XYZ file of C-alpha atoms in Angstrom:
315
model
C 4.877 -21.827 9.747
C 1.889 -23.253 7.477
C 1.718 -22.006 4.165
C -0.936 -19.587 3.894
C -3.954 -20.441 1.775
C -5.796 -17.998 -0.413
C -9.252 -18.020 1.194
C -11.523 -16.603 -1.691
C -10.753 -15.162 -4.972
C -13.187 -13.323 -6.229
C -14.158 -9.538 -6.952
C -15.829 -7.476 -4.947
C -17.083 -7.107 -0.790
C -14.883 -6.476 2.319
C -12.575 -9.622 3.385
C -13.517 -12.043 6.016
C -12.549 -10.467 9.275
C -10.388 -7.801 7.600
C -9.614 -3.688 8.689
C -13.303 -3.161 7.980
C -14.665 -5.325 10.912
C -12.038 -4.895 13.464
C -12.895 -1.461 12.885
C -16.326 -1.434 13.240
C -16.342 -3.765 16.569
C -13.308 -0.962 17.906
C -16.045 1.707 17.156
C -19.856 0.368 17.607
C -20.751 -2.918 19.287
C -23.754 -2.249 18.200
C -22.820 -1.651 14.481
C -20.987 -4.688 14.195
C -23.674 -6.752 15.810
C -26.234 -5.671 12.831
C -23.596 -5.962 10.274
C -21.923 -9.059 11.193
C -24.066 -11.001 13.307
C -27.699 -10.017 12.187
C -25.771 -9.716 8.662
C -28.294 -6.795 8.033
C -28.024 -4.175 5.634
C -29.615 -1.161 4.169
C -32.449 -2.666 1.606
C -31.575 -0.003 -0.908
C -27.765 1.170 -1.001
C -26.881 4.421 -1.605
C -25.604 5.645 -4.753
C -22.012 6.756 -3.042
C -21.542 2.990 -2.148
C -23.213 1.389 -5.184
C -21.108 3.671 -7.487
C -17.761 2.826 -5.238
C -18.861 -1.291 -5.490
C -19.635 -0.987 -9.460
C -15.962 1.055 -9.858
C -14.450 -1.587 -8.071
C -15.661 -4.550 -9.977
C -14.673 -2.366 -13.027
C -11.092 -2.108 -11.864
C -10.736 -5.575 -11.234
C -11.743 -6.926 -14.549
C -9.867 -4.320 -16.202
C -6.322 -5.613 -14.252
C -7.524 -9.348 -14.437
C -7.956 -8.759 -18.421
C -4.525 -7.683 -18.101
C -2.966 -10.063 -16.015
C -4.086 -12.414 -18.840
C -2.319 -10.450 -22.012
C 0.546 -10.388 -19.814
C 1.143 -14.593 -19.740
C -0.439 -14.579 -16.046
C -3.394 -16.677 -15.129
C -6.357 -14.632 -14.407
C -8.279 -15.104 -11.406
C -10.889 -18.422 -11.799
C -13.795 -15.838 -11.578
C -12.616 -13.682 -14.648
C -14.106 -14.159 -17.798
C -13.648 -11.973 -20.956
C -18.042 -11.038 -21.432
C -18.233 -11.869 -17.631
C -18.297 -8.432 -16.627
C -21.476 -7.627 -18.335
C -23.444 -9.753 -16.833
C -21.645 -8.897 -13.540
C -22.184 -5.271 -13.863
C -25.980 -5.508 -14.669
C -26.723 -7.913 -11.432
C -25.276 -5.297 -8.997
C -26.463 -2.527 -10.513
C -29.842 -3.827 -11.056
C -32.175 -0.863 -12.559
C -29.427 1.880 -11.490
C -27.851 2.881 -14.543
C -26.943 6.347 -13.324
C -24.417 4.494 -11.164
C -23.513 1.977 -13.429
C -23.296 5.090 -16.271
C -21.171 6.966 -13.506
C -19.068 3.902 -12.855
C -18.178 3.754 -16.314
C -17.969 7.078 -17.191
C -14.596 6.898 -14.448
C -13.605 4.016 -15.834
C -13.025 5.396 -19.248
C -11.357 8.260 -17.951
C -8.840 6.354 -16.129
C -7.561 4.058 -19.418
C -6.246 7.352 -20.798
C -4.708 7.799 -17.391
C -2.838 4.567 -17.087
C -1.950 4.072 -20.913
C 1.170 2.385 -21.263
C 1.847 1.677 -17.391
C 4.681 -1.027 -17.319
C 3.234 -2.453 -14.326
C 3.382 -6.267 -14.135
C -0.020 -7.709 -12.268
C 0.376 -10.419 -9.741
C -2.881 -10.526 -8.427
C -6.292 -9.035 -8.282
C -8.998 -8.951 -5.372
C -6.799 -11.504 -3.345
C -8.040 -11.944 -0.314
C -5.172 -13.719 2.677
C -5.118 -14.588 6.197
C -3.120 -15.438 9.001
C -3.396 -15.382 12.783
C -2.307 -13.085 15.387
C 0.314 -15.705 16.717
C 1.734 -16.111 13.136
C 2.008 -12.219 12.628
C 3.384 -11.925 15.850
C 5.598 -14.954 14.987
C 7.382 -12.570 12.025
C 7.194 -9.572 13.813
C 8.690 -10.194 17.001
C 10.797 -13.853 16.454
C 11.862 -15.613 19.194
C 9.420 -14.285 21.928
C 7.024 -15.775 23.753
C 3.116 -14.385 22.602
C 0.252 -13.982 25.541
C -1.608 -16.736 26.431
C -4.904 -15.291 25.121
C -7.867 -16.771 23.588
C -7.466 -14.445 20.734
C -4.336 -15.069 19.736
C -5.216 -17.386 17.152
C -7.646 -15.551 15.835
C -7.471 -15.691 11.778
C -7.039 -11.871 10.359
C -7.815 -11.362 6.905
C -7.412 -8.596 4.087
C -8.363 -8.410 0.504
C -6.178 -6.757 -2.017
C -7.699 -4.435 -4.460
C -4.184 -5.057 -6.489
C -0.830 -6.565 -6.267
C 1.678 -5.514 -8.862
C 5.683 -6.229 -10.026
C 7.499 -3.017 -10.896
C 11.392 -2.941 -10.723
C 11.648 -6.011 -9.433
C 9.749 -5.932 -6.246
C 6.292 -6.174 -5.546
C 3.704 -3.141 -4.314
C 0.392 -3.541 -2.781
C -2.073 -1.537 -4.283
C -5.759 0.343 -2.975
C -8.276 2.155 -4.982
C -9.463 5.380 -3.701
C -12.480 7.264 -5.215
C -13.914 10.127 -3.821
C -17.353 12.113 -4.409
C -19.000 13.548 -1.343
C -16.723 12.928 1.606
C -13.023 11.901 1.987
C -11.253 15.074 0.453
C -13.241 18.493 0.098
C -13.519 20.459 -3.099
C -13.863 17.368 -5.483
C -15.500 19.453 -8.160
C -11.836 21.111 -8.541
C -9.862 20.537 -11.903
C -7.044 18.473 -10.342
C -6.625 16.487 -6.942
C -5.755 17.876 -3.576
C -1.782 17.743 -3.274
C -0.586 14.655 -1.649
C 0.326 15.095 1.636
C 2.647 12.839 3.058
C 1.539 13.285 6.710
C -2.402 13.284 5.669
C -5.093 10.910 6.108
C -3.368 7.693 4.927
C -0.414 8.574 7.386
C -1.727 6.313 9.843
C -3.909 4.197 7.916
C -4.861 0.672 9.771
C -5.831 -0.791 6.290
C -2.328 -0.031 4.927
C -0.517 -1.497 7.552
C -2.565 -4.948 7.792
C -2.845 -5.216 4.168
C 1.146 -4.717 3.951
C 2.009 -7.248 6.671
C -0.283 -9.899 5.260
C 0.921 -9.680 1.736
C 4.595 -9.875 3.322
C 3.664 -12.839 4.835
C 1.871 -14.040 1.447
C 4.526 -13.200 -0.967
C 7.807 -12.364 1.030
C 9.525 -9.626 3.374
C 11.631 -8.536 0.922
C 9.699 -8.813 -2.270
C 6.800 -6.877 -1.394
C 8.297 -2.735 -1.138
C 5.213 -0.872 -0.147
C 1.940 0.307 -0.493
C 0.636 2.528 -2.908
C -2.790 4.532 -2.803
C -4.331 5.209 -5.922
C -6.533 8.418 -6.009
C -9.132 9.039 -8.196
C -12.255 11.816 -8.694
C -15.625 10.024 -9.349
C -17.027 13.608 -10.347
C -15.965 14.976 -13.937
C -13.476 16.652 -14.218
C -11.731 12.953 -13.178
C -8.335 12.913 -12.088
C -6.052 10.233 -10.991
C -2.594 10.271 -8.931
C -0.494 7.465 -7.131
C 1.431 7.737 -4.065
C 3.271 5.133 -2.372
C 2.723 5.809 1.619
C 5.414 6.176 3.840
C 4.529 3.835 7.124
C 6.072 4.655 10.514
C 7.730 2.072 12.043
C 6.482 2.399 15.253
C 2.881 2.008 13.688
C 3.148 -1.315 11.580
C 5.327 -3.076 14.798
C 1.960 -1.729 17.705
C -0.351 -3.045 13.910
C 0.341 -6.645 16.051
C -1.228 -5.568 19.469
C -4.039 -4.003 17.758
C -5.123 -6.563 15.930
C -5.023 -8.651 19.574
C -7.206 -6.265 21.292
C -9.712 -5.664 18.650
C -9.762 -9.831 18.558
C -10.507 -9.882 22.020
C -13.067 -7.516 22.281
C -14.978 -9.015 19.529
C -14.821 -12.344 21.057
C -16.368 -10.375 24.568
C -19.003 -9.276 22.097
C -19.688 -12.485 20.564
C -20.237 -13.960 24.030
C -22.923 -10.729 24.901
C -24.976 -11.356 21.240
C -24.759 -15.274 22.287
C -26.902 -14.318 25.348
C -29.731 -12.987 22.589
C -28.740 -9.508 23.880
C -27.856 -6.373 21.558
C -24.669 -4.687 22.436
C -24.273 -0.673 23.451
C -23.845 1.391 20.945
C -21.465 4.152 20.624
C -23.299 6.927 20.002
C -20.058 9.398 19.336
C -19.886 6.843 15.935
C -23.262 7.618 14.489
C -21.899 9.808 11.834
C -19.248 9.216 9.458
C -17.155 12.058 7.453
C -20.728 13.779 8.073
C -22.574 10.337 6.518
C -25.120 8.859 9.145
C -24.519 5.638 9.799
C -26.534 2.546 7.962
C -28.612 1.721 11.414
C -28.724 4.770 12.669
C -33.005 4.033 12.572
C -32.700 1.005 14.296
C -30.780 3.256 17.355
C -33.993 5.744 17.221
C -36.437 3.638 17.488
C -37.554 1.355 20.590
C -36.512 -2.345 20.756
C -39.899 -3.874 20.416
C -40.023 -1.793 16.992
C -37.041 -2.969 15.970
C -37.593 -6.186 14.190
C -40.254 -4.637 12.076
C -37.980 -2.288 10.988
C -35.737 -4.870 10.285
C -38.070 -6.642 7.672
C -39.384 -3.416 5.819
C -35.701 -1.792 5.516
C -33.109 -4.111 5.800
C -32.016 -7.277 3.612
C -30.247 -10.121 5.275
C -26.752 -11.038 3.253
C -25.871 -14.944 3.454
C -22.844 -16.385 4.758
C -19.751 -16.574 3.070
């Protein structure tokens, strides 16, 4: 099998065709069309997201700083003033974000103090296709003579870290308004074991890539970190425990969610817009970012478009 390449390394955004998209084109048609073939988004983010982008950014300088002191080299985009600069470009003229951001930030230094954690990497983004996951997975068999089979998968690691001699993937977590109720409470929500993250699709294709990346054996497991964006803050970490039968079927999901992107690909080749799911409008009680666009009628549409949307460019 090919070595595989790092595609980008650099902090911040969702991965190439990572959990996020296979996702969306599983759940909308239409969603994914405006997000990843109009590249459309909101003109004006909302201060959930913007906060959750500006924490993230803030996390990964903090670990790259560290990966430094610790005899690593830091990712090429880490500076040590670069963050600044970084910080006031995405926030722009938000500071109750950026002072939010922060304010978490802060909060979790006194948390992590002293952690012996050794740090690999930081917002590493890897690939591989279907055939070569289904290559580890499943050696010796013949894969399906599909189009989609060699389709490249991607994910993006928030962190990867060395502790006791094996490696863990790492994902930041940070809730305010929707993901676990009650966040005004003094201290977390217990971790449950058979929660949320029990069958958890980023997990899974985050964990296979990195074993791919950085060896089956090396790479233990995959820990969520859990934080409170809303004072008081509070921080946990829980390594997940991943069914079996779940990261083996992670294979034949990523094939089917392949192929029905590439049937959507061929529908928005035709200039036409694909259905939407309409049970998908709302998430965790958020309405979804083109949820306008589905009101109004198609000969509106582009208008709306140019007053409340901004076009992202290529990677």
């Amino acid at each position: 099998m090919t070595p595989l390449k790092v595609i980008q390394d650099k902090p911040g955004g969702e991965s190439t065709r990572g959990h996020t998209r296979l996702e969306t084109v599983m759940r909308c048609a239409r969603r994914w069309y405006y997000r990843y073939v109009l590249r459309i988004r909101p003109a004006r983010e909302s201060s959930d997201t913007l906060e959750g982008r500006l924490m993230h950014l803030i996390f990964a300088w903090h670990y790259a700083a560290i990966m430094k002191r610790q005899g690593r080299t830091p990712p090429l985009w880490y500076t040590e003033e670069g963050i600044h600069a970084a910080l006031a470009e995405m926030a722009g003229p938000r500071v109750d974000e950026l002072r939010n951001a922060r304010d978490v930030y802060q909060a979790y230094r006194r948390f992590s103090a002293g952690e012996p954690w050794q740090v690999v990497a930081v917002e590493y983004e890897i690939g591989a296709t279907i055939r070569e996951l289904w290559a580890m997975d499943r050696p010796g068999t013949t894969p399906p003579q599909d189009p989609a089979i060699d389709t490249l998968i991607t994910t993006r690691l928030d962190l990867l870290i060395e502790s006791n001699g094996g490696g863990w993937v790492v994902d930041n977590k940070f809730t305010k308004a929707h993901g676990w109720t009650n966040d005004t409470r003094d201290r977390l929500p217990r971790w449950n074991d058979h929660g949320q993250y029990a069958l958890d699709w980023q997990s899974v294709l985050a964990l296979r890539l990195a074993r791919m990346e950085f060896g089956l054996d090396w790479v233990k497991g995959f820990v969520i970190q859990r934080g409170k964006r809303l004072a008081p803050h509070d921080f946990d970490r829980n390594p997940l425990t991943i069914s079996p039968a779940v990261y083996h079927d992670a294979v034949d999901t990523c094939l089917a969610a392949a192929r029905y992107e590439i049937a959507q690909l061929e529908v928005a080749s035709r200039k036409e817009v694909p259905a939407g799911s309409f049970w998908a409008c709302n998430d965790y009680g958020r309405p979804c970012d083109y949820r306008e666009l589905c009101l109004a009628q198609p000969d509106a549409r582009p208008e709306l478009i140019q007053l409340q949307f901004r076009r992202e460019e290529p990677k």
